[in-house]
Each structure stands twice: as structure tokens, then as C-alpha cells.
Amino acid sequence: MNEAGGPAQAASLAQEILHALYDLAARPEGLASFLSLWETWAAPQRLLPPGARSWPEAHFALAAELLDRCSVGGADQCVLDLYPAVAAFLADGGPQIAKVNPAAMDTLALYDGAGISRLPLDGADLNKLRQMTRLVAEGRMEGPITLRLRHQGSGGLLICRVSKSPGAALSPLALIVTSELNWTEGLTRSLRAAFGLSPAEVDITRAISRGQSLTEIAEQRGRSAETVRTQLRTILTKTETHGQSDLVRVALTLLQGACLPEDRLAQPESTAALPRLSTSLRLSAGRRMDYLEFGDPKGVAVLYLHSDWGLTRLPARAEAAAAARGLRILVPLRAGYGASSPLPEGADAVEGVSADLAALLDTLGLTEVIVLSMGGDLRFALHLAHRRPDLVAAVLGAAPLLPLHDAHEAASLSGWPGWLRSNARFTPGLMPLVARAMLSRAARRSLPQAALCAQGPDRIVATDPEMRAAMQAGLAQSLLYNELCGAAALARGLCGTESDWGSLLSQSQVPLTLLQGSEDPFAPPGALTHPLRTGREVRVQQIPQAGHLLMFTHWQEVFSALDALRHKITHP
């Protein structure tokens, strides 16, 4: 990294990134702050040769799993229930503890309402803990803060992690998670499976987590201090951590997930209140595909592909105008969206989705359609046209997203578009966590809208009642229908858009028109020169003062382009 401060600052930033990664699992509404911090470290990495890049891949999956395990219960569930095997309590920095968990009762002899002076700390450490607790609880200091205190009983360390309690509704409280733990078999399995630790390495990690020094560990194990120190270096390498406190923090965080019983994992939300979809179609092997239909039932068939974001609905005026223009709009919810079944494990997404689309059209008895795609769904439209030229008469790509070529193109994007596209292209292992955080109950009301409507002309979609209602209805029917399935579909979709599918541009022989907003924040400058280099005749139309959400803000121009294609087909 070519940053001021050199390797030392780079290592410090990497450690901060690792901490932020696990904090995101506990507080998914902080996704924007995490991604902003992540970019300060990841952007220079992307400019390095592929072999020189270093990503904390193992931690991506662990943090995503932890977020799933933390997404349990409702607002009334005490946050302490998430820490069944480690002593934790809620406090405001005053003389009394508000609430404790069973592990704190067993290991520290605490109880609800007990004096904080019952903690086995000397006066100086106790005052330090109370001061940090008060600052974090009142929001005057941003947590989490890790304190290394001295246990007056054992003589070892008592590590306390102080953070704002997400469940403090009536009064400001901080959550204090300590290193006093009941080591579970689940944590041992998690450490061994995630990082490949040997039994001896797990034992050393356990001892460090309990505050023992390397000398004490060496004496207990009958080994030299240098041997234990060498083993610790191996552990830090395997876990991609940067010191003992960092290692302890990972172990404490993993306990939060490893100790939760499987039947308390987040379950799909009830969908009874969501609008019913028009029709369900049974595909091969018993799979299901749902689809919407609006416009003129006897009109020209238009297959609308809803983008990776599942934007299945258009503003009310646009849906009404479709009927007036003689357009029959079919909106299939692709595999994994809404109640549509996901593709079989290991199936190729482009091939599988195209097969589903063809099955829908064949079932409806259609012999000719125009395919209207949004964003990265151009890849499905082109593959369907190549696979079934007898069905697809033309393709219209609205705000098309072509795969990013390199890190320099990624660097030309800013904010949410840059964060999402860059990581989908270069660190796809991070995207399941990003998608889960974005669609979590804590963030789902704000983050998807923020990602799509944060820049330029697209801001109006968040403020115009008709446009906003269409976006919210589409999200409710697709990504938010089932939180876990929707997040998986979003992550796969965003990464699929950045995969190498450029060859599809030269395979399809049907008329192709691309509509690009002049201020599309998701498209790097010159993005549409890519298809023009294939030697194919492509009609490119730039829409002035338009962003990415053309189907909401400039649907009239999109429908006019459909009319032009329809005329070209009927009057060649």
C-alpha cells in the first residue's frame, strides 16, 4: 500500500477493517460506514496484480453467518440472549448493573440490579470501565471499545468490549461483553472449520481468551515460551488477525454465533400481507416461477426483466400507459426472487434463468416477444435471444450495466454504485454479507432505497410518491418477500452482472437498442463503447439528465423506444 505511514499504518487499517467486519454483523444498519472504511483499504488493493492482493476471505463467510444468527426474535428480545456462553451485562455507567445474562451470574456472581463494584476489578479499572460505559451509552463516544483490565481473582486479564446496546429503548445503555466465558464445543468446531486450527492451537486460543499470558500457557502445556510464541504466530496467520486482542475479539464474536441453537436462526417472515402475484407456473423438477402481468392482454408481448434489484413494478401511470399503447408487459420473478424457486445448486445462472424464461413464454403460447431488460439483466436478454431466436424479436436494454473491465473503471464510480460494483467484481465473497446487511430488518427500510436513489436524477424516485410506491412494491414482491433468499439472490445477481458475459453481445443477432442515462451513477464513462467494439450494429440512445432508474423517471422514452422496435419488426 502506498499510503503515508507505510506498512505499519496498513496493518493498523487492516486490523480496523477486521473489527468493522464483525461489528457490521451485529449492526447491519451501519453498512454505509463499513463500506466507506473498507474502500480506504480495498481500493489500493485492486490496483495491485491479482497475486499480490490480500482479502480476508475466511472472515467474510463467518461474519455473514454471524449476521444470520443474530437476526433472531423481535424488538422485545433482550440483546443479552445472543451471548449464552460469555458473561455479558447492560449498564449505563452508574453504580448499578441494569441486566445480566446467565453466564455473568455463573462466572462473575452478578445479578440484575447488582452493584458494579461486584466485578473483580481494582478501583482504577472499575472507574475506567464505568467512564467508557457512560460515554458509549450516551452516544458521546462511538463503540465498540475494547478494554484490557486485570481480574483481581485470577490475576489474568478481564477483557471487556463496550458497545451501544441496540435494545436500549427506555434509557441509554451500553452492552458490555467480557472474556469470562464457558468455552463450548460449538466454538471449537467453528474455529477448526473456519481457520483450520489444530487441537493444540484451539487450546492456546482458549487460554489467551481467558487472559493467560504466553508464559503461563507454556508452563501449563509443558512447552517452552518460544514454542508457544511460534504456535501463536501460526494461529494469527491462519485467523488473519494481528495480535492477541484481535484474536480474542474474533473468538468472542464467534461465540455470539456458535452458541445459538440452530432453531433460533432467522426464519422467513410472514408474507401474508404482501400483494399476491398474478400467476404461478410450475417448471421442471417441481420448481415454481411467479410472474406479473399488466397492460393490454391482447397487445404486443414485452418480457420485462427486473434487474438484480427485483424492481418488478413501474409507476402507476406507466402501467396504465402500457395498456393505452397496446403493450402486454410480462414480469417474471427470476429464480430466487419472491416465491420463485432458486436454481438447482451449481446451475449456471445465465443458462438456468434463460431456460426458465423460455419455459414461461412457451407455456403462454407466445411466438414473438420484445425483451426489455433493466441494468445487468441485459445478460439474460441476450442469452435468451441467442438460445431462442424464434421467440425474441428484439432486445431493449434500459440503463444497461456491462461488466467492469478493471480497477480503474471501478475507481471512476463513487458512493453506493462504486461500493457495490467494485466489490461484486473484485471481492465477490463479501457480497453475501453486504446483501444480508442491506436487507436485514434493521436496514431494509432505508438501505436499498439509499443505494439506488442516492445520486443525481435518481434522487427523485425517493421523494416522488408514485415512483417511491412502485419501488417499494417491487422490492416487497421480490427481494423482501423472504429476507434470506432475497439476500442470496441479490448477492448472486450483483456478482453475476460483473462476471465475464461480454461474448453474449456478439452472439445475439436480433436488433439491439441500449438506452443510457447521461448521469447514470452505476455506469463508468464510456461504458457503452464495449458492445460497439463487437462489430455488431447496436443502436445507442443517450437520455439527457437521466440516471439509472429510467424505468421510473423516463418510462415515456423507454416506451417510445419499444414503439420504434415494434415498428421496425412489423415493417422491416
mmCIF file of N, CA and C in Angstrom, residues 347-456:
data_model
loop_
_atom_site.group_PDB
_atom_site.id
_atom_site.type_symbol
_atom_site.label_atom_id
_atom_site.label_comp_id
_atom_site.label_asym_id
_atom_site.label_seq_id
_atom_site.Cartn_x
_atom_site.Cartn_y
_atom_site.Cartn_z
ATOM 1 N N ALA A 347 -26.026 -24.793 -10.683
ATOM 2 C CA ALA A 347 -26.503 -24.491 -12.029
ATOM 3 C C ALA A 347 -25.931 -23.165 -12.517
ATOM 4 N N ASP A 348 -25.676 -23.071 -13.810
ATOM 5 C CA ASP A 348 -25.224 -21.823 -14.402
ATOM 6 C C ASP A 348 -26.387 -20.838 -14.406
ATOM 7 N N ALA A 349 -26.177 -19.643 -13.850
ATOM 8 C CA ALA A 349 -27.275 -18.700 -13.659
ATOM 9 C C ALA A 349 -27.837 -18.212 -14.989
ATOM 10 N N VAL A 350 -26.976 -17.823 -15.920
ATOM 11 C CA VAL A 350 -27.460 -17.289 -17.193
ATOM 12 C C VAL A 350 -28.215 -18.362 -17.966
ATOM 13 N N GLU A 351 -27.678 -19.554 -18.011
ATOM 14 C CA GLU A 351 -28.341 -20.650 -18.716
ATOM 15 C C GLU A 351 -29.651 -21.018 -18.027
ATOM 16 N N GLY A 352 -29.628 -21.119 -16.695
ATOM 17 C CA GLY A 352 -30.822 -21.524 -15.956
ATOM 18 C C GLY A 352 -31.939 -20.511 -16.048
ATOM 19 N N VAL A 353 -31.627 -19.232 -15.873
ATOM 20 C CA VAL A 353 -32.658 -18.199 -15.952
ATOM 21 C C VAL A 353 -33.236 -18.131 -17.359
ATOM 22 N N SER A 354 -32.383 -18.228 -18.376
ATOM 23 C CA SER A 354 -32.876 -18.191 -19.759
ATOM 24 C C SER A 354 -33.817 -19.355 -20.038
ATOM 25 N N ALA A 355 -33.489 -20.530 -19.493
ATOM 26 C CA ALA A 355 -34.367 -21.689 -19.679
ATOM 27 C C ALA A 355 -35.719 -21.454 -19.004
ATOM 28 N N ASP A 356 -35.711 -20.843 -17.814
ATOM 29 C CA ASP A 356 -36.967 -20.527 -17.127
ATOM 30 C C ASP A 356 -37.804 -19.543 -17.942
ATOM 31 N N LEU A 357 -37.157 -18.525 -18.498
ATOM 32 C CA LEU A 357 -37.877 -17.531 -19.288
ATOM 33 C C LEU A 357 -38.500 -18.165 -20.533
ATOM 34 N N ALA A 358 -37.721 -19.024 -21.190
ATOM 35 C CA ALA A 358 -38.243 -19.699 -22.380
ATOM 36 C C ALA A 358 -39.428 -20.591 -22.029
ATOM 37 N N ALA A 359 -39.356 -21.262 -20.883
ATOM 38 C CA ALA A 359 -40.466 -22.122 -20.449
ATOM 39 C C ALA A 359 -41.722 -21.305 -20.201
ATOM 40 N N LEU A 360 -41.576 -20.123 -19.620
ATOM 41 C CA LEU A 360 -42.722 -19.253 -19.389
ATOM 42 C C LEU A 360 -43.368 -18.851 -20.711
ATOM 43 N N LEU A 361 -42.568 -18.407 -21.659
ATOM 44 C CA LEU A 361 -43.110 -17.959 -22.938
ATOM 45 C C LEU A 361 -43.775 -19.096 -23.695
ATOM 46 N N ASP A 362 -43.157 -20.282 -23.643
ATOM 47 C CA ASP A 362 -43.757 -21.438 -24.316
ATOM 48 C C ASP A 362 -45.080 -21.821 -23.672
ATOM 49 N N THR A 363 -45.128 -21.775 -22.341
ATOM 50 C CA THR A 363 -46.367 -22.122 -21.643
ATOM 51 C C THR A 363 -47.497 -21.159 -21.990
ATOM 52 N N LEU A 364 -47.173 -19.885 -22.166
ATOM 53 C CA LEU A 364 -48.176 -18.885 -22.511
ATOM 54 C C LEU A 364 -48.536 -18.908 -23.990
ATOM 55 N N GLY A 365 -47.844 -19.744 -24.752
ATOM 56 C CA GLY A 365 -48.147 -19.869 -26.169
ATOM 57 C C GLY A 365 -47.695 -18.689 -27.007
ATOM 58 N N LEU A 366 -46.712 -17.943 -26.532
ATOM 59 C CA LEU A 366 -46.222 -16.781 -27.270
ATOM 60 C C LEU A 366 -45.199 -17.213 -28.320
ATOM 61 N N THR A 367 -45.247 -16.570 -29.451
ATOM 62 C CA THR A 367 -44.330 -16.912 -30.544
ATOM 63 C C THR A 367 -43.348 -15.792 -30.853
ATOM 64 N N GLU A 368 -43.590 -14.594 -30.290
ATOM 65 C CA GLU A 368 -42.686 -13.477 -30.556
ATOM 66 C C GLU A 368 -42.810 -12.451 -29.436
ATOM 67 N N VAL A 369 -41.688 -12.039 -28.867
ATOM 68 C CA VAL A 369 -41.684 -11.028 -27.818
ATOM 69 C C VAL A 369 -40.529 -10.070 -28.031
ATOM 70 N N ILE A 370 -40.687 -8.876 -27.482
ATOM 71 C CA ILE A 370 -39.569 -7.951 -27.319
ATOM 72 C C ILE A 370 -39.118 -8.067 -25.869
ATOM 73 N N VAL A 371 -37.838 -8.205 -25.648
ATOM 74 C CA VAL A 371 -37.314 -8.320 -24.285
ATOM 75 C C VAL A 371 -36.799 -6.955 -23.847
ATOM 76 N N LEU A 372 -37.346 -6.452 -22.756
ATOM 77 C CA LEU A 372 -36.933 -5.191 -22.138
ATOM 78 C C LEU A 372 -36.207 -5.521 -20.844
ATOM 79 N N SER A 373 -34.921 -5.217 -20.793
ATOM 80 C CA SER A 373 -34.131 -5.562 -19.604
ATOM 81 C C SER A 373 -33.700 -4.307 -18.882
ATOM 82 N N MET A 374 -33.542 -4.434 -17.582
ATOM 83 C CA MET A 374 -33.106 -3.333 -16.728
ATOM 84 C C MET A 374 -31.734 -3.672 -16.153
ATOM 85 N N GLY A 375 -30.781 -2.751 -16.233
ATOM 86 C CA GLY A 375 -29.471 -2.934 -15.628
ATOM 87 C C GLY A 375 -28.724 -4.135 -16.173
ATOM 88 N N GLY A 376 -28.180 -4.942 -15.244
ATOM 89 C CA GLY A 376 -27.382 -6.102 -15.617
ATOM 90 C C GLY A 376 -28.177 -7.254 -16.186
ATOM 91 N N ASP A 377 -29.510 -7.167 -16.174
ATOM 92 C CA ASP A 377 -30.314 -8.244 -16.745
ATOM 93 C C ASP A 377 -30.201 -8.311 -18.261
ATOM 94 N N LEU A 378 -29.438 -7.394 -18.852
ATOM 95 C CA LEU A 378 -29.165 -7.489 -20.284
ATOM 96 C C LEU A 378 -28.531 -8.834 -20.633
ATOM 97 N N ARG A 379 -27.768 -9.398 -19.704
ATOM 98 C CA ARG A 379 -27.115 -10.682 -19.989
ATOM 99 C C ARG A 379 -28.137 -11.792 -20.217
ATOM 100 N N PHE A 380 -29.227 -11.769 -19.456
ATOM 101 C CA PHE A 380 -30.267 -12.780 -19.637
ATOM 102 C C PHE A 380 -31.022 -12.548 -20.944
ATOM 103 N N ALA A 381 -31.269 -11.287 -21.266
ATOM 104 C CA ALA A 381 -31.978 -10.975 -22.508
ATOM 105 C C ALA A 381 -31.186 -11.441 -23.721
ATOM 106 N N LEU A 382 -29.883 -11.177 -23.723
ATOM 107 C CA LEU A 382 -29.053 -11.555 -24.861
ATOM 108 C C LEU A 382 -28.926 -13.073 -24.974
ATOM 109 N N HIS A 383 -28.798 -13.748 -23.847
ATOM 110 C CA HIS A 383 -28.674 -15.201 -23.902
ATOM 111 C C HIS A 383 -29.978 -15.843 -24.373
ATOM 112 N N LEU A 384 -31.112 -15.306 -23.907
ATOM 113 C CA LEU A 384 -32.393 -15.827 -24.371
ATOM 114 C C LEU A 384 -32.541 -15.621 -25.870
ATOM 115 N N ALA A 385 -32.112 -14.446 -26.379
ATOM 116 C CA ALA A 385 -32.192 -14.178 -27.814
ATOM 117 C C ALA A 385 -31.308 -15.138 -28.604
ATOM 118 N N HIS A 386 -30.152 -15.469 -28.058
ATOM 119 C CA HIS A 386 -29.261 -16.422 -28.722
ATOM 120 C C HIS A 386 -29.814 -17.841 -28.657
ATOM 121 N N ARG A 387 -30.403 -18.166 -27.520
ATOM 122 C CA ARG A 387 -30.932 -19.521 -27.315
ATOM 123 C C ARG A 387 -32.221 -19.747 -28.102
ATOM 124 N N ARG A 388 -33.071 -18.734 -28.149
ATOM 125 C CA ARG A 388 -34.378 -18.881 -28.796
ATOM 126 C C ARG A 388 -34.632 -17.717 -29.775
ATOM 127 N N PRO A 389 -33.916 -17.687 -30.891
ATOM 128 C CA PRO A 389 -34.171 -16.607 -31.863
ATOM 129 C C PRO A 389 -35.564 -16.678 -32.465
ATOM 130 N N ASP A 390 -36.223 -17.839 -32.324
ATOM 131 C CA ASP A 390 -37.598 -17.952 -32.808
ATOM 132 C C ASP A 390 -38.586 -17.189 -31.936
ATOM 133 N N LEU A 391 -38.192 -16.902 -30.689
ATOM 134 C CA LEU A 391 -39.075 -16.210 -29.750
ATOM 135 C C LEU A 391 -38.773 -14.724 -29.637
ATOM 136 N N VAL A 392 -37.494 -14.360 -29.600
ATOM 137 C CA VAL A 392 -37.089 -12.985 -29.309
ATOM 138 C C VAL A 392 -36.933 -12.211 -30.613
ATOM 139 N N ALA A 393 -37.772 -11.183 -30.767
ATOM 140 C CA ALA A 393 -37.712 -10.369 -31.979
ATOM 141 C C ALA A 393 -36.722 -9.219 -31.842
ATOM 142 N N ALA A 394 -36.522 -8.711 -30.616
ATOM 143 C CA ALA A 394 -35.618 -7.588 -30.393
ATOM 144 C C ALA A 394 -35.332 -7.479 -28.906
ATOM 145 N N VAL A 395 -34.255 -6.773 -28.585
ATOM 146 C CA VAL A 395 -33.865 -6.547 -27.188
ATOM 147 C C VAL A 395 -33.669 -5.057 -26.976
ATOM 148 N N LEU A 396 -34.277 -4.551 -25.898
ATOM 149 C CA LEU A 396 -34.100 -3.163 -25.487
ATOM 150 C C LEU A 396 -33.505 -3.156 -24.089
ATOM 151 N N GLY A 397 -32.286 -2.642 -23.948
ATOM 152 C CA GLY A 397 -31.615 -2.573 -22.648
ATOM 153 C C GLY A 397 -31.742 -1.187 -22.042
ATOM 154 N N ALA A 398 -32.476 -1.083 -20.921
ATOM 155 C CA ALA A 398 -32.630 0.194 -20.226
ATOM 156 C C ALA A 398 -31.581 0.308 -19.135
ATOM 157 N N ALA A 399 -30.783 1.379 -19.175
ATOM 158 C CA ALA A 399 -29.690 1.580 -18.215
ATOM 159 C C ALA A 399 -28.835 0.328 -18.099
ATOM 160 N N PRO A 400 -28.314 -0.189 -19.222
ATOM 161 C CA PRO A 400 -27.571 -1.462 -19.184
ATOM 162 C C PRO A 400 -26.284 -1.339 -18.373
ATOM 163 N N LEU A 401 -25.945 -2.408 -17.665
ATOM 164 C CA LEU A 401 -24.680 -2.481 -16.935
ATOM 165 C C LEU A 401 -23.846 -3.585 -17.553
ATOM 166 N N LEU A 402 -22.723 -3.201 -18.138
ATOM 167 C CA LEU A 402 -21.785 -4.159 -18.700
ATOM 168 C C LEU A 402 -20.683 -4.410 -17.692
ATOM 169 N N PRO A 403 -20.069 -5.603 -17.693
ATOM 170 C CA PRO A 403 -19.062 -5.922 -16.668
ATOM 171 C C PRO A 403 -17.940 -4.883 -16.630
ATOM 172 N N LEU A 404 -17.524 -4.522 -15.416
ATOM 173 C CA LEU A 404 -16.381 -3.626 -15.260
ATOM 174 C C LEU A 404 -15.130 -4.291 -15.825
ATOM 175 N N HIS A 405 -14.334 -3.518 -16.567
ATOM 176 C CA HIS A 405 -13.114 -4.068 -17.163
ATOM 177 C C HIS A 405 -11.985 -4.218 -16.143
ATOM 178 N N ASP A 406 -11.784 -3.183 -15.333
ATOM 179 C CA ASP A 406 -10.621 -3.181 -14.443
ATOM 180 C C ASP A 406 -10.878 -2.253 -13.261
ATOM 181 N N ALA A 407 -9.850 -2.171 -12.394
ATOM 182 C CA ALA A 407 -9.978 -1.364 -11.182
ATOM 183 C C ALA A 407 -10.092 0.124 -11.489
ATOM 184 N N HIS A 408 -9.541 0.564 -12.627
ATOM 185 C CA HIS A 408 -9.635 1.978 -12.966
ATOM 186 C C HIS A 408 -11.078 2.362 -13.298
ATOM 187 N N GLU A 409 -11.789 1.472 -13.995
ATOM 188 C CA GLU A 409 -13.207 1.733 -14.226
ATOM 189 C C GLU A 409 -13.971 1.761 -12.910
ATOM 190 N N ALA A 410 -13.641 0.828 -12.026
ATOM 191 C CA ALA A 410 -14.310 0.790 -10.728
ATOM 192 C C ALA A 410 -14.056 2.078 -9.955
ATOM 193 N N ALA A 411 -12.840 2.596 -10.038
ATOM 194 C CA ALA A 411 -12.484 3.802 -9.290
ATOM 195 C C ALA A 411 -13.216 5.039 -9.806
ATOM 196 N N SER A 412 -13.753 4.964 -11.033
ATOM 197 C CA SER A 412 -14.471 6.112 -11.580
ATOM 198 C C SER A 412 -15.881 6.246 -11.006
ATOM 199 N N LEU A 413 -16.349 5.216 -10.284
ATOM 200 C CA LEU A 413 -17.670 5.252 -9.663
ATOM 201 C C LEU A 413 -17.531 5.654 -8.204
ATOM 202 N N SER A 414 -18.527 6.315 -7.665
ATOM 203 C CA SER A 414 -18.449 6.777 -6.284
ATOM 204 C C SER A 414 -19.665 6.333 -5.499
ATOM 205 N N GLY A 415 -19.571 6.426 -4.170
ATOM 206 C CA GLY A 415 -20.704 6.122 -3.305
ATOM 207 C C GLY A 415 -21.197 4.700 -3.475
ATOM 208 N N TRP A 416 -22.498 4.507 -3.264
ATOM 209 C CA TRP A 416 -23.070 3.163 -3.339
ATOM 210 C C TRP A 416 -22.782 2.457 -4.659
ATOM 211 N N PRO A 417 -22.948 3.094 -5.823
ATOM 212 C CA PRO A 417 -22.644 2.376 -7.071
ATOM 213 C C PRO A 417 -21.218 1.849 -7.112
ATOM 214 N N GLY A 418 -20.264 2.686 -6.677
ATOM 215 C CA GLY A 418 -18.874 2.234 -6.666
ATOM 216 C C GLY A 418 -18.638 1.119 -5.671
ATOM 217 N N TRP A 419 -19.186 1.261 -4.462
ATOM 218 C CA TRP A 419 -19.017 0.215 -3.444
ATOM 219 C C TRP A 419 -19.552 -1.125 -3.932
ATOM 220 N N LEU A 420 -20.770 -1.120 -4.462
ATOM 221 C CA LEU A 420 -21.423 -2.375 -4.825
ATOM 222 C C LEU A 420 -20.766 -3.017 -6.046
ATOM 223 N N ARG A 421 -20.541 -2.242 -7.083
ATOM 224 C CA ARG A 421 -19.994 -2.838 -8.303
ATOM 225 C C ARG A 421 -18.540 -3.268 -8.122
ATOM 226 N N SER A 422 -17.736 -2.470 -7.419
ATOM 227 C CA SER A 422 -16.333 -2.814 -7.219
ATOM 228 C C SER A 422 -16.180 -4.107 -6.426
ATOM 229 N N ASN A 423 -16.967 -4.245 -5.375
ATOM 230 C CA ASN A 423 -16.840 -5.448 -4.557
ATOM 231 C C ASN A 423 -17.447 -6.666 -5.239
ATOM 232 N N ALA A 424 -18.523 -6.480 -6.009
ATOM 233 C CA ALA A 424 -19.065 -7.598 -6.775
ATOM 234 C C ALA A 424 -18.054 -8.099 -7.797
ATOM 235 N N ARG A 425 -17.248 -7.192 -8.317
ATOM 236 C CA ARG A 425 -16.241 -7.558 -9.327
ATOM 237 C C ARG A 425 -14.988 -8.151 -8.706
ATOM 238 N N PHE A 426 -14.477 -7.567 -7.626
ATOM 239 C CA PHE A 426 -13.164 -7.948 -7.121
ATOM 240 C C PHE A 426 -13.204 -8.760 -5.825
ATOM 241 N N THR A 427 -14.231 -8.593 -5.015
ATOM 242 C CA THR A 427 -14.347 -9.360 -3.763
ATOM 243 C C THR A 427 -15.756 -9.928 -3.646
ATOM 244 N N PRO A 428 -16.127 -10.847 -4.545
ATOM 245 C CA PRO A 428 -17.489 -11.399 -4.503
ATOM 246 C C PRO A 428 -17.805 -12.121 -3.199
ATOM 247 N N GLY A 429 -16.765 -12.593 -2.492
ATOM 248 C CA GLY A 429 -17.009 -13.263 -1.220
ATOM 249 C C GLY A 429 -17.592 -12.349 -0.160
ATOM 250 N N LEU A 430 -17.441 -11.033 -0.334
ATOM 251 C CA LEU A 430 -18.003 -10.074 0.616
ATOM 252 C C LEU A 430 -19.484 -9.822 0.368
ATOM 253 N N MET A 431 -19.958 -10.089 -0.851
ATOM 254 C CA MET A 431 -21.302 -9.667 -1.230
ATOM 255 C C MET A 431 -22.431 -10.350 -0.462
ATOM 256 N N PRO A 432 -22.334 -11.642 -0.087
ATOM 257 C CA PRO A 432 -23.418 -12.200 0.737
ATOM 258 C C PRO A 432 -23.623 -11.432 2.045
ATOM 259 N N LEU A 433 -22.524 -11.004 2.673
ATOM 260 C CA LEU A 433 -22.644 -10.214 3.903
ATOM 261 C C LEU A 433 -23.266 -8.851 3.610
ATOM 262 N N VAL A 434 -22.817 -8.209 2.528
ATOM 263 C CA VAL A 434 -23.362 -6.897 2.169
ATOM 264 C C VAL A 434 -24.863 -6.993 1.897
ATOM 265 N N ALA A 435 -25.267 -8.016 1.133
ATOM 266 C CA ALA A 435 -26.684 -8.175 0.797
ATOM 267 C C ALA A 435 -27.517 -8.488 2.036
ATOM 268 N N ARG A 436 -26.987 -9.337 2.923
ATOM 269 C CA ARG A 436 -27.725 -9.667 4.147
ATOM 270 C C ARG A 436 -27.899 -8.431 5.018
ATOM 271 N N ALA A 437 -26.835 -7.623 5.123
ATOM 272 C CA ALA A 437 -26.938 -6.403 5.923
ATOM 273 C C ALA A 437 -27.960 -5.448 5.312
ATOM 274 N N MET A 438 -27.936 -5.314 4.000
ATOM 275 C CA MET A 438 -28.815 -4.372 3.325
ATOM 276 C C MET A 438 -30.290 -4.744 3.483
ATOM 277 N N LEU A 439 -30.587 -6.052 3.490
ATOM 278 C CA LEU A 439 -31.980 -6.496 3.561
ATOM 279 C C LEU A 439 -32.385 -6.928 4.966
ATOM 280 N N SER A 440 -31.527 -6.688 5.955
ATOM 281 C CA SER A 440 -31.863 -7.057 7.327
ATOM 282 C C SER A 440 -33.008 -6.200 7.832
ATOM 283 N N ARG A 441 -33.667 -6.673 8.877
ATOM 284 C CA ARG A 441 -34.798 -5.937 9.428
ATOM 285 C C ARG A 441 -34.387 -4.550 9.913
ATOM 286 N N ALA A 442 -33.146 -4.420 10.357
ATOM 287 C CA ALA A 442 -32.690 -3.131 10.872
ATOM 288 C C ALA A 442 -32.443 -2.121 9.760
ATOM 289 N N ALA A 443 -32.241 -2.596 8.523
ATOM 290 C CA ALA A 443 -31.808 -1.689 7.458
ATOM 291 C C ALA A 443 -32.707 -1.686 6.233
ATOM 292 N N ARG A 444 -33.608 -2.642 6.109
ATOM 293 C CA ARG A 444 -34.341 -2.837 4.859
ATOM 294 C C ARG A 444 -35.228 -1.659 4.479
ATOM 295 N N ARG A 445 -35.628 -0.832 5.447
ATOM 296 C CA ARG A 445 -36.483 0.310 5.135
ATOM 297 C C ARG A 445 -35.712 1.466 4.519
ATOM 298 N N SER A 446 -34.388 1.442 4.628
ATOM 299 C CA SER A 446 -33.616 2.598 4.168
ATOM 300 C C SER A 446 -32.502 2.258 3.178
ATOM 301 N N LEU A 447 -31.772 1.164 3.398
ATOM 302 C CA LEU A 447 -30.565 0.955 2.604
ATOM 303 C C LEU A 447 -30.808 0.653 1.134
ATOM 304 N N PRO A 448 -31.756 -0.239 0.755
ATOM 305 C CA PRO A 448 -31.948 -0.451 -0.690
ATOM 306 C C PRO A 448 -32.290 0.850 -1.421
ATOM 307 N N GLN A 449 -33.169 1.646 -0.833
ATOM 308 C CA GLN A 449 -33.530 2.925 -1.433
ATOM 309 C C GLN A 449 -32.328 3.852 -1.479
ATOM 310 N N ALA A 450 -31.511 3.854 -0.410
ATOM 311 C CA ALA A 450 -30.324 4.711 -0.388
ATOM 312 C C ALA A 450 -29.343 4.309 -1.479
ATOM 313 N N ALA A 451 -29.166 3.009 -1.697
ATOM 314 C CA ALA A 451 -28.222 2.533 -2.705
ATOM 315 C C ALA A 451 -28.650 2.934 -4.108
ATOM 316 N N LEU A 452 -29.949 2.917 -4.364
ATOM 317 C CA LEU A 452 -30.448 3.167 -5.717
ATOM 318 C C LEU A 452 -30.747 4.640 -5.984
ATOM 319 N N CYS A 453 -31.042 5.397 -4.962
ATOM 320 C CA CYS A 453 -31.544 6.768 -5.156
ATOM 321 C C CYS A 453 -30.629 7.832 -4.556
ATOM 322 N N ALA A 454 -29.381 7.523 -4.341
ATOM 323 C CA ALA A 454 -28.525 8.444 -3.589
ATOM 324 C C ALA A 454 -27.913 9.540 -4.443
ATOM 325 N N GLN A 455 -27.918 9.397 -5.772
ATOM 326 C CA GLN A 455 -27.154 10.331 -6.584
ATOM 327 C C GLN A 455 -27.976 10.872 -7.745
ATOM 328 N N GLY A 456 -27.697 12.109 -8.120
ATOM 329 C CA GLY A 456 -28.174 12.710 -9.352
ATOM 330 C C GLY A 456 -29.678 12.639 -9.557
#
